Coordinates of C-alpha atoms and ligand atoms in Angstrom, one line a residue:
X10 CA 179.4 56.6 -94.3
X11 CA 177.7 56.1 -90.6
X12 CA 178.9 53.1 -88.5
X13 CA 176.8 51.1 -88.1
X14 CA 172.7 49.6 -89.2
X15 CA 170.7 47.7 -87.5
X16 CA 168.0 46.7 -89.9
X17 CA 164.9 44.0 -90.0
X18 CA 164.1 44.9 -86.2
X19 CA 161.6 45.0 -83.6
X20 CA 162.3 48.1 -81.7
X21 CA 161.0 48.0 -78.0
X22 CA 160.8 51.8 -77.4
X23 CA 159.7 53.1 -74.2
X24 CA 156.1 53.3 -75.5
X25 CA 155.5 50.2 -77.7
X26 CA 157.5 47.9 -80.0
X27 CA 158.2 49.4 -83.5
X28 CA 159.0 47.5 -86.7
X29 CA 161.9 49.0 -88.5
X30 CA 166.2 49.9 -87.6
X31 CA 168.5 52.5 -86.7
X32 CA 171.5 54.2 -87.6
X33 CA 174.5 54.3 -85.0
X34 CA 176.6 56.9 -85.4
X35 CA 180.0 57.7 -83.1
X36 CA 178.4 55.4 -80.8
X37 CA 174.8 57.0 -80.5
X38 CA 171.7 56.7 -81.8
X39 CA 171.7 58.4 -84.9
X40 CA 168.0 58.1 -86.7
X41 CA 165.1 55.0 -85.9
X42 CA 163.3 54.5 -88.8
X43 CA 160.7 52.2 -90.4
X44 CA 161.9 52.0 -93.5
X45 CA 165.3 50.4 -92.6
X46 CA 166.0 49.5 -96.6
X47 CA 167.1 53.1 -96.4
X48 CA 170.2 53.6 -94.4
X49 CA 173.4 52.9 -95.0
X50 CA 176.4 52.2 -93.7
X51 CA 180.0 50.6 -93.5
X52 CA 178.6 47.3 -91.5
X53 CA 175.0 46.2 -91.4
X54 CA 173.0 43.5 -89.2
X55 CA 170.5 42.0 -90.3
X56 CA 168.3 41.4 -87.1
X57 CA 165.8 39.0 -89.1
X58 CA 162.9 40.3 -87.6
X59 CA 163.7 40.1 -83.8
X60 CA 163.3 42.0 -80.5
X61 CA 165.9 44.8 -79.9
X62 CA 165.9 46.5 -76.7
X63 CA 168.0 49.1 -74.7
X64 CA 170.9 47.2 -73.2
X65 CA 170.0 46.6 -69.6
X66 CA 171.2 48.6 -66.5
X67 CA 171.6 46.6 -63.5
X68 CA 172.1 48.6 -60.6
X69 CA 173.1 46.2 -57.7
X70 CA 176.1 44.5 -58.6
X71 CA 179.2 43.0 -56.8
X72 CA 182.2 43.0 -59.1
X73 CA 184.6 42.8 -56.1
X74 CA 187.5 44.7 -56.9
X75 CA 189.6 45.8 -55.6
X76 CA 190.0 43.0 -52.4
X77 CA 188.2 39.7 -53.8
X78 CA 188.7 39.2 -57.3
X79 CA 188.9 35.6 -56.5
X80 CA 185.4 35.9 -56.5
X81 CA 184.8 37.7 -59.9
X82 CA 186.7 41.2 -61.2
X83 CA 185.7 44.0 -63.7
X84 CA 186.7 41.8 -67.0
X85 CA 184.8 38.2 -65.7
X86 CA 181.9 40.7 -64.0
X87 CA 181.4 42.9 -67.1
X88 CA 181.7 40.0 -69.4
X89 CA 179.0 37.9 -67.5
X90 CA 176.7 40.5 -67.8
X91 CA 177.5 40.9 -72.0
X92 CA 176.3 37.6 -72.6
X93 CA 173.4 38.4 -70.2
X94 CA 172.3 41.5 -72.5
X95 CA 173.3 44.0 -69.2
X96 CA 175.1 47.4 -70.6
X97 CA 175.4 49.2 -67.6
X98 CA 176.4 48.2 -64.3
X99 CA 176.1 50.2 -60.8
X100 CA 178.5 48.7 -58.7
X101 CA 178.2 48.3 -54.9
X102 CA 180.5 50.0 -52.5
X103 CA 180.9 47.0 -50.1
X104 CA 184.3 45.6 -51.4
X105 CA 187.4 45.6 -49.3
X106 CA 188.3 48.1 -48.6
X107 CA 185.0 49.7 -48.8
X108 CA 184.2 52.6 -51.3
X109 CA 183.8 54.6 -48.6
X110 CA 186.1 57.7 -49.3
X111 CA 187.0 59.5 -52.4
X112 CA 190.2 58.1 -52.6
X113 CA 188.7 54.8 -52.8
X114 CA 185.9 55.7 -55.5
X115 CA 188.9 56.6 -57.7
X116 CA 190.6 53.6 -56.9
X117 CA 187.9 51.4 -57.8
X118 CA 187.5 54.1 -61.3
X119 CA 191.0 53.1 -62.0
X120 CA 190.3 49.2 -61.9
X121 CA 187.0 49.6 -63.6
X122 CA 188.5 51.8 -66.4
X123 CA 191.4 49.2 -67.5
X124 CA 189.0 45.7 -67.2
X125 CA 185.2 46.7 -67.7
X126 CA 184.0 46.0 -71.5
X127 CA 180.7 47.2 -70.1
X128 CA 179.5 50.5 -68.9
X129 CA 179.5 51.3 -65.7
X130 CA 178.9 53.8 -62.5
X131 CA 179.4 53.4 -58.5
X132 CA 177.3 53.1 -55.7
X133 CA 179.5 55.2 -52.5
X134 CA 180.0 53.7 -49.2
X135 CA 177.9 55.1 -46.6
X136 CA 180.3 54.6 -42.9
X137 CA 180.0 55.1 -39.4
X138 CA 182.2 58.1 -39.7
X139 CA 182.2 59.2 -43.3
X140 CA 180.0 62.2 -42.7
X141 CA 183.0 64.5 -44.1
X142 CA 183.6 62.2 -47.1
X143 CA 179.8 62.2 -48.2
X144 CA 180.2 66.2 -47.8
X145 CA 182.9 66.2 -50.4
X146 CA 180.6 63.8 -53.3
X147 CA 180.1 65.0 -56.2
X148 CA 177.5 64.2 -58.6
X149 CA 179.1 61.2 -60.1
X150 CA 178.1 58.5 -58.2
X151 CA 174.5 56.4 -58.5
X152 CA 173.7 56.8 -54.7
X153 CA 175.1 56.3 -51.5
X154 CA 174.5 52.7 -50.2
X155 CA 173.3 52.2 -46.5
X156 CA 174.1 48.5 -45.0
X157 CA 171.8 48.5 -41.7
X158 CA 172.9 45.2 -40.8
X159 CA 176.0 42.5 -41.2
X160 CA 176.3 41.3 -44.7
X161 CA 179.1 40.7 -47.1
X162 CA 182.0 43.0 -45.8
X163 CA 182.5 45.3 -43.4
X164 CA 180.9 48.3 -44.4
X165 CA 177.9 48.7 -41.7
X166 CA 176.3 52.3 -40.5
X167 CA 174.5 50.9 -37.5
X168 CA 173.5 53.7 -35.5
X169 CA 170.3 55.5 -36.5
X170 CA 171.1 58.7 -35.2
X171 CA 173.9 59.0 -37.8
X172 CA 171.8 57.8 -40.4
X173 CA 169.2 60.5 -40.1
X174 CA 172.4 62.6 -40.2
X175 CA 173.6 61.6 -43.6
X176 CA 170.2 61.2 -44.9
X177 CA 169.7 64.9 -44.0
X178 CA 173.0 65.4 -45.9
X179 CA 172.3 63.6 -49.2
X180 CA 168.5 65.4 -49.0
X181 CA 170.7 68.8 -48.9
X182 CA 173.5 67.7 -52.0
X183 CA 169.8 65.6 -53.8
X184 CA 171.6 62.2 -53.9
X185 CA 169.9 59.5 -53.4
X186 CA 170.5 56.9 -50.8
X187 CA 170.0 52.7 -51.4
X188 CA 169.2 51.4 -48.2
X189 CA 169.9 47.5 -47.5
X190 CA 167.0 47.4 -44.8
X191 CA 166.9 44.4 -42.6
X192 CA 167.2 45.0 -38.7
X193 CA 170.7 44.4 -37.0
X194 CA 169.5 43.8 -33.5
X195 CA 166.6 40.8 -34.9
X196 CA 169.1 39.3 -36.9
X197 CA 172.0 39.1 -34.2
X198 CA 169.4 37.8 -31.3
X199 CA 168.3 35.0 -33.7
X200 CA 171.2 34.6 -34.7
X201 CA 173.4 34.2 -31.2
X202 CA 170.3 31.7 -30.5
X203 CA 170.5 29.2 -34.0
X204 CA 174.6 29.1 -32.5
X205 CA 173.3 27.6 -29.7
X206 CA 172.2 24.8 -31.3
X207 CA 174.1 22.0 -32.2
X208 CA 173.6 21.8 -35.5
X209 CA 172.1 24.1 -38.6
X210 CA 171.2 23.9 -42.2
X211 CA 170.2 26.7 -44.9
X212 CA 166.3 26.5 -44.0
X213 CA 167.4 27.6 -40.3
X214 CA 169.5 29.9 -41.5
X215 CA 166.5 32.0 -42.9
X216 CA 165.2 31.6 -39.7
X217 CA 167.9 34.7 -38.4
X218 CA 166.4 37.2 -40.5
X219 CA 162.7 36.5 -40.9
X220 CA 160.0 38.4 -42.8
X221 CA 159.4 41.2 -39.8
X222 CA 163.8 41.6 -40.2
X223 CA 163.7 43.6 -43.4
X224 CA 159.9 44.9 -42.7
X225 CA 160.9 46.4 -39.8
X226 CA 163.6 48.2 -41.3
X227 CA 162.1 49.3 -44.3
X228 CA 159.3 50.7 -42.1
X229 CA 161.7 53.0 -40.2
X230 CA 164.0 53.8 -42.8
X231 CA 160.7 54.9 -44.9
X232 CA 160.0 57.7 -41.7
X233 CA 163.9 58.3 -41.3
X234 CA 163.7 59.5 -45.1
X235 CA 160.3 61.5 -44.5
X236 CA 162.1 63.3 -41.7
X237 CA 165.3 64.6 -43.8
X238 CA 163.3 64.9 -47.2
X239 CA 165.8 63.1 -48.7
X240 CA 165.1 60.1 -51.7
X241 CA 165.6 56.8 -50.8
X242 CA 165.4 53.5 -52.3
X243 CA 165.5 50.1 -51.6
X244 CA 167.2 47.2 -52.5
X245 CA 166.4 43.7 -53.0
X246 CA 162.6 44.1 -51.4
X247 CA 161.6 40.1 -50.6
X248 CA 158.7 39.7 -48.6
X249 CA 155.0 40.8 -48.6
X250 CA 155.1 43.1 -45.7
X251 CA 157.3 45.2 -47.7
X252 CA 154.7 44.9 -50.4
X253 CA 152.3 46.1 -47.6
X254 CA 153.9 49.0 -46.5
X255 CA 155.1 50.1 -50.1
X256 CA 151.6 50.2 -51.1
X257 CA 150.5 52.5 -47.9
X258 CA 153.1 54.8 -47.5
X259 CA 155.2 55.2 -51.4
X260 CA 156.0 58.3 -52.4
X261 CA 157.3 59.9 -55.1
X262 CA 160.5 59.8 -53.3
X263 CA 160.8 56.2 -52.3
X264 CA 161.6 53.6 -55.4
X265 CA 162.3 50.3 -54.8
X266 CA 163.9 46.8 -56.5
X267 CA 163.6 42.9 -56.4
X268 CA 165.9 40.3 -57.7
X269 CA 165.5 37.5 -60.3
X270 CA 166.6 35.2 -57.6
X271 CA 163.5 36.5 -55.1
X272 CA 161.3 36.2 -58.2
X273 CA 162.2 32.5 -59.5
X274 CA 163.4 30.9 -56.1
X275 CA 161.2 30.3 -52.6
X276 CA 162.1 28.4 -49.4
X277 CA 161.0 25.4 -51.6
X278 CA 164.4 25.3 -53.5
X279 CA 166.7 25.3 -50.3
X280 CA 166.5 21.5 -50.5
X281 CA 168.0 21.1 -53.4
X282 CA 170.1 24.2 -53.5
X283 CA 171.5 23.7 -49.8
X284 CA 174.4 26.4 -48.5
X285 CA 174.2 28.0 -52.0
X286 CA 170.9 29.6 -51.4
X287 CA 171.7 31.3 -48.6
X288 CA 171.5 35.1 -49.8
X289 CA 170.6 38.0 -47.6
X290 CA 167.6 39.1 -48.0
X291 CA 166.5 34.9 -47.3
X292 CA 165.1 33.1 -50.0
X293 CA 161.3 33.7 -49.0
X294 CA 157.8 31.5 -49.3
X295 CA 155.6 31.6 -52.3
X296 CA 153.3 33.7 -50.8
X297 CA 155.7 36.4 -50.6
X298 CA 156.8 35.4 -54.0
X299 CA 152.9 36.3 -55.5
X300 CA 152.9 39.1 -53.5
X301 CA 156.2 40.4 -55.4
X302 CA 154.9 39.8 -58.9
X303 CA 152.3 41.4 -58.4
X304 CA 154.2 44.6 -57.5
X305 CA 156.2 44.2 -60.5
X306 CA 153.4 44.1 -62.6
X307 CA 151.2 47.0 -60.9
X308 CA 154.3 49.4 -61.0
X309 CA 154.8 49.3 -57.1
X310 CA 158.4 47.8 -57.7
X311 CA 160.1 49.7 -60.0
X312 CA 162.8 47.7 -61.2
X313 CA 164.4 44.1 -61.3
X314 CA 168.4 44.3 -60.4
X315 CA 169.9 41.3 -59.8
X316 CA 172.3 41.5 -56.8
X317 CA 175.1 39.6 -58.5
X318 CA 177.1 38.5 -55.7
X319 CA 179.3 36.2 -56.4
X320 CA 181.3 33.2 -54.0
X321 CA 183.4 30.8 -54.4
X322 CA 181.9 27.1 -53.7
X323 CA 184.8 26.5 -51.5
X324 CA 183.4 29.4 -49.9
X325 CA 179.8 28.3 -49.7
X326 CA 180.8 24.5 -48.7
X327 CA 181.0 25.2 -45.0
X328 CA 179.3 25.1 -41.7
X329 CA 176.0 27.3 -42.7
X330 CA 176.4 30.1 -40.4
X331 CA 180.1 30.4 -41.9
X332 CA 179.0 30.3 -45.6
X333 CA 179.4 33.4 -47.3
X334 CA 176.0 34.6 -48.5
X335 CA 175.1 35.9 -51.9
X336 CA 174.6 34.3 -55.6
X337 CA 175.3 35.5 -59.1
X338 CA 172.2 36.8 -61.2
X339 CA 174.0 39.5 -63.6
X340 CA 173.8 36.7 -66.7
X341 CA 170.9 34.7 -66.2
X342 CA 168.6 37.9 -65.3
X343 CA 167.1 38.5 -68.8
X344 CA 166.7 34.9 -69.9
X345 CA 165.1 34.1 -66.7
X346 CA 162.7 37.3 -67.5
X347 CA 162.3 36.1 -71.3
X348 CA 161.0 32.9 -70.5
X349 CA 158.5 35.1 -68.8
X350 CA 157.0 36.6 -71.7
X351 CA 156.9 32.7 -73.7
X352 CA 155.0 31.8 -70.2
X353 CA 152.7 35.1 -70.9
X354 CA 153.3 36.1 -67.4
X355 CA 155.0 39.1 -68.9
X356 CA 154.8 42.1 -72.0
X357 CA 158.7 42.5 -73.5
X358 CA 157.7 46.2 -72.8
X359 CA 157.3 45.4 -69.1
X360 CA 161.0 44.1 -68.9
X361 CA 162.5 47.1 -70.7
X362 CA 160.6 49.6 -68.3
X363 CA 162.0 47.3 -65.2
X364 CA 165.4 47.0 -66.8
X365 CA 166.3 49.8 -68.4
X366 CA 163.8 52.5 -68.1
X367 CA 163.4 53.1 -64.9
X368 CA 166.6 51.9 -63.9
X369 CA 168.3 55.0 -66.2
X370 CA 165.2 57.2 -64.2
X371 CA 165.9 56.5 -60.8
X372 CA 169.9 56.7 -60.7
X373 CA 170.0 59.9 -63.4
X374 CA 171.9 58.3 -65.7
X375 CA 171.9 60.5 -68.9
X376 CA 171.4 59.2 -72.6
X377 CA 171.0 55.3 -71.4
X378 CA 167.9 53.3 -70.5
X379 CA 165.9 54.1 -73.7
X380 CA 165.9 53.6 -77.5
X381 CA 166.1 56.7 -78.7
X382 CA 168.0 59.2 -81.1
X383 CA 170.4 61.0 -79.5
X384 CA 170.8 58.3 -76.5
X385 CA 173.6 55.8 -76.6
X386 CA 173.8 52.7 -78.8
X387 CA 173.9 50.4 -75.9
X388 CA 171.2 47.3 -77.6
X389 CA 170.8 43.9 -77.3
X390 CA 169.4 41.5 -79.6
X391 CA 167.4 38.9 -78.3
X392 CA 165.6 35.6 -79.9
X393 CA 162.7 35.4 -78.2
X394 CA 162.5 31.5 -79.7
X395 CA 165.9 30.1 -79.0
X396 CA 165.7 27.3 -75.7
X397 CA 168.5 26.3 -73.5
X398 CA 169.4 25.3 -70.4
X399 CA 171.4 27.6 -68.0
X400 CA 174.7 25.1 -67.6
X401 CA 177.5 26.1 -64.8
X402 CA 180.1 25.1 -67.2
X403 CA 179.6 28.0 -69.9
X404 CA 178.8 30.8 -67.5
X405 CA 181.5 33.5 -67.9
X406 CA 181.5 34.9 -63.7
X407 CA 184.2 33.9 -62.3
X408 CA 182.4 31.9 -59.5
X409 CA 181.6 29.3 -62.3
X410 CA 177.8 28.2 -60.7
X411 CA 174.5 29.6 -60.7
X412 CA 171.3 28.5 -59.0
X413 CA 169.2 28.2 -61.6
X414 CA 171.7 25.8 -63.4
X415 CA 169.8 23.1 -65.1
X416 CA 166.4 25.5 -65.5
X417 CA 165.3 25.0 -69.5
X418 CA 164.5 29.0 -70.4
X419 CA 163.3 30.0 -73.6
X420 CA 164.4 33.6 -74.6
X421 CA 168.0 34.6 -74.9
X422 CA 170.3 37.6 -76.3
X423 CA 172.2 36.7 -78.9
X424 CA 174.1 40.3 -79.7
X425 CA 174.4 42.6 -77.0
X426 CA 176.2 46.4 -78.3
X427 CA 177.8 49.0 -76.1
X428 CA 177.9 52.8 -77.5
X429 CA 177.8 50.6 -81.2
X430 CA 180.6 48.3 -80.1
X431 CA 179.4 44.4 -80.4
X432 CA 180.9 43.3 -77.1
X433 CA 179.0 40.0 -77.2
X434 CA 178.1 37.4 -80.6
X435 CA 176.5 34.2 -80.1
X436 CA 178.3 33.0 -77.2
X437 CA 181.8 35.0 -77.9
X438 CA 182.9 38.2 -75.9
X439 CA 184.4 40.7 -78.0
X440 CA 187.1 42.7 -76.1
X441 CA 186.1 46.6 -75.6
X442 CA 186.7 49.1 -73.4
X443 CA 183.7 50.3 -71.3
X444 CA 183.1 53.7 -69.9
X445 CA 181.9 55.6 -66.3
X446 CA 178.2 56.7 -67.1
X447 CA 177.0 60.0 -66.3
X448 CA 174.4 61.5 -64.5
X449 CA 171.8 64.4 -64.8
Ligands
LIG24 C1 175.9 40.6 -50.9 C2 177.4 40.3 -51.2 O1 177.8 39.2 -51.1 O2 178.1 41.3 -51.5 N1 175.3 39.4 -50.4 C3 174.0 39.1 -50.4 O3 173.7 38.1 -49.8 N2 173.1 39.8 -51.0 C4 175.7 41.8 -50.0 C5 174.3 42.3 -50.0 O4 173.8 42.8 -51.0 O5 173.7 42.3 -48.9
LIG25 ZN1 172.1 43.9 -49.7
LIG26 ZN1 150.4 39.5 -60.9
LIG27 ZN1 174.0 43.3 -52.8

């Protein structure tokens, strides 16, 4: 007997939805069929006619361990994203201390490997003076991640010359660097000029790092990359001049990502939101909000990763330039993105290509991303009908808020599967033990 059925489903495959189920066996895809009546095994679910699709792969995460698991930690992280339909997580390297050396990469494998029920890979800390450490990578890490400017943490390469260096390096060992691209020197002067005044809120705040901040950046980084040949990609992309320069200058080397929170929140919401909107890249204007949907639907941006970076409120309730910046995302991503296709403003196909497609594509992570015999059983079902409100007091991340508490979003997972193991039910986590992905 196989493992495991799913029958009475609608498939989204990578080219189309198809009405039928599939046999999991030892944790893969076994066989997809359309005439489900015909398999058997020791457990069958019956998914009464709803949408199944590849569990989703976010690759910008902050799980914080080892150094903040105040914050959140591999069991509250991975089990936040469960009940948000998210299989596979790329974590970021800018935890303390930083991922920034082997030694630390297999630190971080260690804490990973005893608490994620999700799987999982590792974005590597690109340094100052890490140039002998990047020499020694392997390939089993999702990229090496470039912080331009202060954010979260300490880990910072601010000199250009030594980017071009280890962009020269990665283009040599073909692994691809994620660039947060906003520029240092703009945001300090504004900055040093907002402490001058006497007093600030979140609005000025935004004010440091304007639109021309992370256009600037991305503008340089895109010729830095030219120069060394290597493959590059950005993170969290915000504002229409980004768009702009995507659109003139993309190549088949350069991929790039927006957030849910850059999608479903503007400069408008700051009111309301106060201290916990702040969030590098800013929260932008609706103009740059069109700008990015319409990327996301021409193909332009290639996927949605939600930058889950959880604080504490303690930590966001103080003085604005003091407030740590960041906000959680990993659980309310693919509601957020379902409510889109009630709203008609998106195809389900469009969020499994942005979720889990291209995700698997860009980061070369083998057998995930697709539905697909042979490829891992990582699934979620969804119901597409069911309507609730996103409510702070049944989150699972450990920072307990999110900003779109209160937002009524129809379309939400119900059953999310790892390798054939249920780790989530109907609001329940289900204890499993997650694995490091692979890459090709
Ligand atoms: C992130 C964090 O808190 O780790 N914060 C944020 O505002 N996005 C760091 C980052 O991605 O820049
Ligand atoms: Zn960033
Ligand atoms: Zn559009
Ligand atoms: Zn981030």
């Amino acid at each position: 007997m196989s493992d495991l059925v799913i029958k009475n489903a609608k498939l989204v495959l990578s080219d189309g939805v198809f009405e039928g189920g599939l046999l999991i066996e030892d944790g893969k895809i076994k066989k997809i069929t359309s005439d489900s009546g015909l398999l058997k095994a020791d457990k069958v679910i019956d998914a009464n006619g709803n949408y199944v699709l590849p569990g989703l792969i976010d690759a910008h995460v902050h799980f914080r361990e080892p150094g903040s698991s105040s914050k959140e930690d591999w069991f509250t992280g991975s089990s936040a994203a469960a009940a948000g339909g998210v299989t596979t997580v790329l974590d970021m390297p800018n935890t303390q201390p930083p991922t920034s050396t082997i030694e630390q990469l297999n630190r971080k494998r260690e804490i990973a490997q005893s608490k994620s029920i999700i799987d999982y890979g590792f974005h590597f800390g690109a340094s100052a003076d890490n140039l002998n450490e990047l020499s020694a990578l392997e390939n089993n890490v999702a990229s090496v991640k470039f912080y331009m400017s202060e954010t979260t943490g300490s880990l910072r390469v601010d000199n250009d010359a030594v980017i071009f260096e280890e962009f020269k390096l990665l283009a040599d060992k073909k692994i691809l660097a994620t660039i947060h691209a906003e520029n240092r020197d703009m945001i300090q002067y504004w900055t040093n000029k907002l402490k001058e005044k006497k007093e600030a809120n979140a609005i000025d705040y935004t004010n440091t790092r304007p639109n021309i901040c992370a256009a600037d950046a991305l503008n340089q980084m895109m010729y830095l990359s030219k120069m060394a040949g290597n493959r590059i990609h950005f993170c969290h992309v915000s504002t229409r001049e980004e768009i702009m320069l995507l659109k003139n200058s993309k190549t088949e080397k350069i991929t790039a990502e927006t957030t849910p929170h850059h999608l479903f929140l503007t400069k408008e919401d700051i009111k309301k939101l106060g201290n916990y909107s702040k969030v590098n890249p800013p929260l932008r204007s609706i103009e740059d909000q069109k700008k990015l949907w319409d990327a996301v639907h021409s193909g332009l941006i290639d996927i949605i990763s939600t930058d889950h970076a959880p604080h504490l409120p303690e930590e966001k309730n103080r003085d604005i330039l003091m407030a740590s910046a960041g906000m959680p995302g990993v659980e309310t991503m693919l509601p957020l993105l379902l409510n889109e296709v009630n709203k008609g403003n998106l195809k389900i196909t469009d969020i499994t290509r942005l979720t889990a497609v291209n995700p698997a594509k860009i980061f070369q992570i083998k057998n995930k991303g697709m539905i697909k015999e042979g490829y891992d059983a990582d699934l979620v079902i969804i119901d597409l009908k069911k309507e609730a409100k996103v409510d702070n007091s049944k989150l699972l991340t450990k920072c307990g808020w999110s900003p779109f508490n209160g937002r009524k979003l129809k379309g939400w997972p119900t059953k999310t599967f790892v390798r054939g193991n249920k780790v989530f039910d109907e609001g329940s986590i289900i204890k499993t033990q997650g694995n490091e992905v692979t890459y090709f």
